[in-house]
Short mmCIF file of N, CA and C and ligand atoms in Angstrom, two decimals:
data_model
loop_
_atom_site.label_atom_id
_atom_site.label_comp_id
_atom_site.label_asym_id
_atom_site.label_seq_id
_atom_site.Cartn_x
_atom_site.Cartn_y
_atom_site.Cartn_z
N UNK M 19 1.93 -7.28 -44.60
CA UNK M 19 0.86 -6.36 -44.20
C UNK M 19 1.48 -5.06 -43.71
N UNK M 20 0.81 -3.99 -44.03
CA UNK M 20 1.34 -2.68 -43.64
C UNK M 20 0.28 -1.88 -42.90
N UNK M 21 -0.30 -2.51 -41.91
CA UNK M 21 -1.29 -1.79 -41.12
C UNK M 21 -0.59 -0.93 -40.08
N UNK M 22 -1.28 0.14 -39.73
CA UNK M 22 -0.62 1.17 -38.94
C UNK M 22 -1.43 1.52 -37.69
N UNK M 23 -0.73 2.21 -36.78
CA UNK M 23 -1.41 2.85 -35.66
C UNK M 23 -1.60 4.31 -36.04
N UNK M 24 -2.84 4.75 -36.10
CA UNK M 24 -3.14 6.16 -36.38
C UNK M 24 -3.61 6.80 -35.07
N UNK M 25 -3.24 8.03 -34.88
CA UNK M 25 -3.59 8.72 -33.64
C UNK M 25 -4.36 9.98 -34.00
N UNK M 26 -5.55 10.10 -33.44
CA UNK M 26 -6.41 11.24 -33.73
C UNK M 26 -5.70 12.54 -33.36
N UNK M 27 -5.97 13.59 -34.11
CA UNK M 27 -5.36 14.89 -33.84
C UNK M 27 -5.66 15.33 -32.41
N UNK M 28 -4.64 15.82 -31.72
CA UNK M 28 -4.83 16.30 -30.35
C UNK M 28 -4.65 15.22 -29.29
N UNK M 29 -4.43 13.98 -29.73
CA UNK M 29 -4.26 12.86 -28.79
C UNK M 29 -2.78 12.48 -28.75
N UNK M 30 -2.27 12.22 -27.55
CA UNK M 30 -0.88 11.81 -27.39
C UNK M 30 -0.79 10.48 -26.65
N UNK M 31 0.06 9.59 -27.13
CA UNK M 31 0.25 8.32 -26.42
C UNK M 31 1.53 8.34 -25.58
N UNK M 32 2.19 9.50 -25.53
CA UNK M 32 3.49 9.61 -24.86
C UNK M 32 3.44 9.20 -23.39
N UNK M 33 2.36 9.55 -22.71
CA UNK M 33 2.32 9.36 -21.26
C UNK M 33 1.76 8.01 -20.84
N UNK M 34 1.27 7.22 -21.79
CA UNK M 34 0.64 5.95 -21.40
C UNK M 34 1.59 5.11 -20.56
N UNK M 35 1.06 4.54 -19.47
CA UNK M 35 1.87 3.67 -18.63
C UNK M 35 2.27 2.42 -19.41
N UNK M 36 3.40 1.84 -19.01
CA UNK M 36 3.97 0.75 -19.79
C UNK M 36 3.01 -0.41 -20.09
N UNK M 37 2.24 -0.90 -19.10
CA UNK M 37 1.34 -2.03 -19.42
C UNK M 37 0.34 -1.68 -20.53
N UNK M 38 -0.08 -0.44 -20.56
CA UNK M 38 -1.04 -0.02 -21.60
C UNK M 38 -0.31 0.13 -22.93
N UNK M 39 0.86 0.73 -22.88
CA UNK M 39 1.65 0.91 -24.10
C UNK M 39 1.95 -0.44 -24.76
N UNK M 40 2.18 -1.45 -23.90
CA UNK M 40 2.51 -2.78 -24.42
C UNK M 40 1.34 -3.44 -25.16
N UNK M 41 0.13 -2.93 -24.96
CA UNK M 41 -1.01 -3.53 -25.66
C UNK M 41 -1.04 -3.13 -27.14
N UNK M 42 -0.33 -2.07 -27.50
CA UNK M 42 -0.49 -1.51 -28.84
C UNK M 42 -0.12 -2.49 -29.94
N UNK M 43 0.94 -3.26 -29.73
CA UNK M 43 1.31 -4.25 -30.75
C UNK M 43 0.22 -5.29 -30.95
N UNK M 44 -0.36 -5.75 -29.82
CA UNK M 44 -1.43 -6.74 -29.92
C UNK M 44 -2.65 -6.14 -30.61
N UNK M 45 -2.95 -4.90 -30.26
CA UNK M 45 -4.14 -4.25 -30.84
C UNK M 45 -3.97 -4.08 -32.35
N UNK M 46 -2.81 -3.59 -32.76
CA UNK M 46 -2.63 -3.35 -34.19
C UNK M 46 -2.70 -4.67 -34.96
N UNK M 47 -2.22 -5.75 -34.35
CA UNK M 47 -2.29 -7.06 -34.99
C UNK M 47 -3.73 -7.52 -35.14
N UNK M 48 -4.51 -7.37 -34.07
CA UNK M 48 -5.92 -7.78 -34.11
C UNK M 48 -6.66 -6.98 -35.20
N UNK M 49 -6.46 -5.67 -35.22
CA UNK M 49 -7.13 -4.86 -36.24
C UNK M 49 -6.69 -5.26 -37.64
N UNK M 50 -5.42 -5.55 -37.79
CA UNK M 50 -4.90 -5.95 -39.10
C UNK M 50 -5.56 -7.24 -39.59
N UNK M 51 -5.83 -8.17 -38.66
CA UNK M 51 -6.50 -9.42 -39.06
C UNK M 51 -7.86 -9.13 -39.68
N UNK M 52 -8.47 -8.02 -39.28
CA UNK M 52 -9.78 -7.65 -39.80
C UNK M 52 -9.68 -6.65 -40.96
N UNK M 53 -8.44 -6.27 -41.30
CA UNK M 53 -8.24 -5.37 -42.43
C UNK M 53 -8.31 -3.90 -42.09
N UNK M 54 -8.13 -3.57 -40.83
CA UNK M 54 -8.21 -2.17 -40.41
C UNK M 54 -6.90 -1.66 -39.83
N UNK M 55 -6.67 -0.36 -40.00
CA UNK M 55 -5.67 0.31 -39.18
C UNK M 55 -6.25 0.49 -37.78
N UNK M 56 -5.36 0.56 -36.79
CA UNK M 56 -5.79 0.86 -35.42
C UNK M 56 -5.83 2.38 -35.27
N UNK M 57 -6.95 2.92 -34.82
CA UNK M 57 -7.06 4.37 -34.62
C UNK M 57 -7.27 4.64 -33.13
N UNK M 58 -6.33 5.35 -32.53
CA UNK M 58 -6.45 5.72 -31.13
C UNK M 58 -7.21 7.05 -31.06
N UNK M 59 -8.35 7.04 -30.39
CA UNK M 59 -9.21 8.22 -30.40
C UNK M 59 -9.09 9.05 -29.12
N UNK M 60 -8.55 8.46 -28.02
CA UNK M 60 -8.40 9.24 -26.80
C UNK M 60 -7.42 8.56 -25.86
N UNK M 61 -6.69 9.38 -25.11
CA UNK M 61 -5.89 8.85 -23.99
C UNK M 61 -6.26 9.66 -22.75
N UNK M 62 -5.41 10.60 -22.33
CA UNK M 62 -5.72 11.33 -21.10
C UNK M 62 -6.50 12.61 -21.32
N UNK M 63 -6.52 13.09 -22.60
CA UNK M 63 -7.24 14.34 -22.87
C UNK M 63 -8.73 14.05 -23.00
N UNK M 64 -9.49 15.05 -23.22
CA UNK M 64 -10.92 14.85 -23.39
C UNK M 64 -11.65 14.74 -22.07
N UNK M 65 -12.93 14.44 -22.15
CA UNK M 65 -13.76 14.39 -20.95
C UNK M 65 -14.11 12.95 -20.62
N UNK M 66 -13.73 12.54 -19.43
CA UNK M 66 -14.04 11.19 -18.96
C UNK M 66 -14.61 11.32 -17.56
N UNK M 67 -15.14 10.23 -17.04
CA UNK M 67 -15.69 10.32 -15.68
C UNK M 67 -14.55 10.64 -14.71
N UNK M 68 -14.87 11.34 -13.60
CA UNK M 68 -13.82 11.86 -12.70
C UNK M 68 -12.85 10.79 -12.20
N UNK M 69 -13.32 9.58 -11.99
CA UNK M 69 -12.44 8.53 -11.47
C UNK M 69 -11.79 7.72 -12.59
N UNK M 70 -11.92 8.19 -13.82
CA UNK M 70 -11.46 7.41 -14.97
C UNK M 70 -9.95 7.16 -14.94
N UNK M 71 -9.58 5.96 -15.35
CA UNK M 71 -8.15 5.64 -15.48
C UNK M 71 -7.50 6.36 -16.65
N UNK M 72 -8.32 7.06 -17.46
CA UNK M 72 -7.73 7.90 -18.50
C UNK M 72 -6.80 8.94 -17.86
N UNK M 73 -7.22 9.48 -16.72
CA UNK M 73 -6.45 10.58 -16.12
C UNK M 73 -5.16 10.11 -15.47
N UNK M 74 -5.04 8.80 -15.23
CA UNK M 74 -3.77 8.29 -14.70
C UNK M 74 -2.97 7.56 -15.79
N UNK M 75 -3.32 7.80 -17.03
CA UNK M 75 -2.57 7.26 -18.18
C UNK M 75 -2.58 5.73 -18.22
N UNK M 76 -3.68 5.16 -17.72
CA UNK M 76 -3.82 3.70 -17.72
C UNK M 76 -5.00 3.25 -18.57
N UNK M 77 -5.46 4.12 -19.46
CA UNK M 77 -6.58 3.76 -20.33
C UNK M 77 -6.42 4.42 -21.69
N UNK M 78 -6.99 3.77 -22.69
CA UNK M 78 -7.07 4.40 -24.00
C UNK M 78 -8.35 3.96 -24.69
N UNK M 79 -8.78 4.77 -25.64
CA UNK M 79 -9.95 4.46 -26.45
C UNK M 79 -9.49 4.24 -27.88
N UNK M 80 -10.08 3.23 -28.52
CA UNK M 80 -9.75 2.96 -29.91
C UNK M 80 -11.03 2.91 -30.73
N UNK M 81 -10.89 3.17 -32.01
CA UNK M 81 -12.01 3.19 -32.92
C UNK M 81 -12.65 1.79 -33.01
N UNK M 82 -13.96 1.77 -33.19
CA UNK M 82 -14.68 0.49 -33.28
C UNK M 82 -15.27 0.33 -34.68
N UNK M 83 -14.60 -0.44 -35.53
CA UNK M 83 -15.13 -0.64 -36.88
C UNK M 83 -16.55 -1.19 -36.80
N UNK M 84 -17.56 -0.47 -37.34
CA UNK M 84 -18.96 -0.83 -37.13
C UNK M 84 -19.30 -2.27 -37.47
N UNK M 85 -18.74 -2.79 -38.55
CA UNK M 85 -19.12 -4.12 -39.00
C UNK M 85 -18.66 -5.21 -38.04
N UNK M 86 -17.55 -4.97 -37.35
CA UNK M 86 -16.93 -6.07 -36.60
C UNK M 86 -16.58 -5.70 -35.17
N UNK M 87 -17.29 -4.70 -34.62
CA UNK M 87 -16.86 -4.22 -33.30
C UNK M 87 -17.04 -5.27 -32.19
N UNK M 88 -18.08 -6.09 -32.29
CA UNK M 88 -18.27 -7.13 -31.27
C UNK M 88 -17.13 -8.15 -31.30
N UNK M 89 -16.82 -8.63 -32.49
CA UNK M 89 -15.76 -9.63 -32.62
C UNK M 89 -14.43 -9.06 -32.16
N UNK M 90 -14.16 -7.83 -32.58
CA UNK M 90 -12.88 -7.22 -32.22
C UNK M 90 -12.79 -7.01 -30.71
N UNK M 91 -13.88 -6.57 -30.09
CA UNK M 91 -13.88 -6.38 -28.64
C UNK M 91 -13.58 -7.70 -27.93
N UNK M 92 -14.23 -8.77 -28.38
CA UNK M 92 -14.01 -10.08 -27.78
C UNK M 92 -12.56 -10.54 -27.95
N UNK M 93 -12.02 -10.30 -29.13
CA UNK M 93 -10.64 -10.71 -29.37
C UNK M 93 -9.66 -9.91 -28.51
N UNK M 94 -9.93 -8.63 -28.32
CA UNK M 94 -9.06 -7.82 -27.46
C UNK M 94 -9.11 -8.34 -26.03
N UNK M 95 -10.32 -8.62 -25.54
CA UNK M 95 -10.47 -9.17 -24.18
C UNK M 95 -9.65 -10.44 -24.01
N UNK M 96 -9.78 -11.34 -24.97
CA UNK M 96 -9.08 -12.61 -24.89
C UNK M 96 -7.57 -12.40 -24.94
N UNK M 97 -7.14 -11.50 -25.80
CA UNK M 97 -5.71 -11.28 -25.99
C UNK M 97 -5.06 -10.61 -24.77
N UNK M 98 -5.74 -9.66 -24.15
CA UNK M 98 -5.12 -8.89 -23.07
C UNK M 98 -5.25 -9.57 -21.71
N UNK M 99 -6.26 -10.40 -21.55
CA UNK M 99 -6.37 -11.15 -20.30
C UNK M 99 -7.06 -10.38 -19.19
N UNK M 100 -7.03 -10.96 -17.99
CA UNK M 100 -7.88 -10.46 -16.90
C UNK M 100 -7.40 -9.17 -16.27
N UNK M 101 -6.18 -8.76 -16.53
CA UNK M 101 -5.70 -7.52 -15.92
C UNK M 101 -6.20 -6.27 -16.66
N UNK M 102 -6.91 -6.50 -17.75
CA UNK M 102 -7.45 -5.37 -18.51
C UNK M 102 -8.97 -5.45 -18.57
N UNK M 103 -9.61 -4.29 -18.49
CA UNK M 103 -11.04 -4.21 -18.75
C UNK M 103 -11.21 -3.65 -20.16
N UNK M 104 -12.04 -4.31 -20.94
CA UNK M 104 -12.28 -3.92 -22.33
C UNK M 104 -13.78 -3.75 -22.50
N UNK M 105 -14.20 -2.54 -22.82
CA UNK M 105 -15.63 -2.23 -22.84
C UNK M 105 -16.01 -1.61 -24.18
N UNK M 106 -17.00 -2.21 -24.83
CA UNK M 106 -17.52 -1.64 -26.07
C UNK M 106 -18.49 -0.52 -25.73
N UNK M 107 -18.07 0.71 -25.96
CA UNK M 107 -18.91 1.87 -25.68
C UNK M 107 -19.70 2.23 -26.94
N UNK M 108 -20.47 3.32 -26.90
CA UNK M 108 -21.35 3.64 -28.02
C UNK M 108 -20.59 3.96 -29.30
N UNK M 109 -19.41 4.61 -29.17
CA UNK M 109 -18.69 4.94 -30.40
C UNK M 109 -17.19 4.66 -30.34
N UNK M 110 -16.78 3.81 -29.42
CA UNK M 110 -15.38 3.41 -29.34
C UNK M 110 -15.24 2.18 -28.44
N UNK M 111 -14.04 1.63 -28.38
CA UNK M 111 -13.74 0.56 -27.44
C UNK M 111 -12.81 1.12 -26.38
N UNK M 112 -13.21 1.01 -25.13
CA UNK M 112 -12.42 1.51 -24.01
C UNK M 112 -11.59 0.36 -23.45
N UNK M 113 -10.29 0.63 -23.23
CA UNK M 113 -9.37 -0.39 -22.72
C UNK M 113 -8.64 0.21 -21.53
N UNK M 114 -8.69 -0.46 -20.38
CA UNK M 114 -7.96 0.06 -19.23
C UNK M 114 -7.22 -1.04 -18.49
N UNK M 115 -6.11 -0.64 -17.89
CA UNK M 115 -5.29 -1.56 -17.11
C UNK M 115 -5.79 -1.54 -15.68
N UNK M 116 -6.35 -2.64 -15.24
CA UNK M 116 -6.96 -2.70 -13.91
C UNK M 116 -6.66 -4.08 -13.32
N UNK M 117 -5.41 -4.27 -12.88
CA UNK M 117 -4.99 -5.61 -12.43
C UNK M 117 -5.82 -6.11 -11.26
N UNK M 118 -6.20 -7.36 -11.33
CA UNK M 118 -7.01 -7.98 -10.28
C UNK M 118 -6.07 -8.78 -9.38
N UNK M 119 -5.72 -8.20 -8.25
CA UNK M 119 -4.91 -8.83 -7.22
C UNK M 119 -4.17 -10.04 -7.70
ZN1 LIG W 14 -12.25 5.37 -22.40
#
């Protein structure tokens, strides 16, 4: 399989904190199982709520393939475990590192 991580123009993954960066291999694998490339649509740039973990480089948004976004969201949740919040938003999947004590 030759599935890839694609990064939207203007988005950089350089600053992502290590726990978030480490999710990328798992994410690309999950997307590949469904036949998709992983597309990162946002990290710290763009407009997020003021308290968003995007601004501390602990969150990223990924594309949500319309046909399978529910399944993919569930698989990401299961794969990343309780230290991550995974939320299916209106046009993307939001993933943030939020360790629970
Ligand atoms: Zn987000």
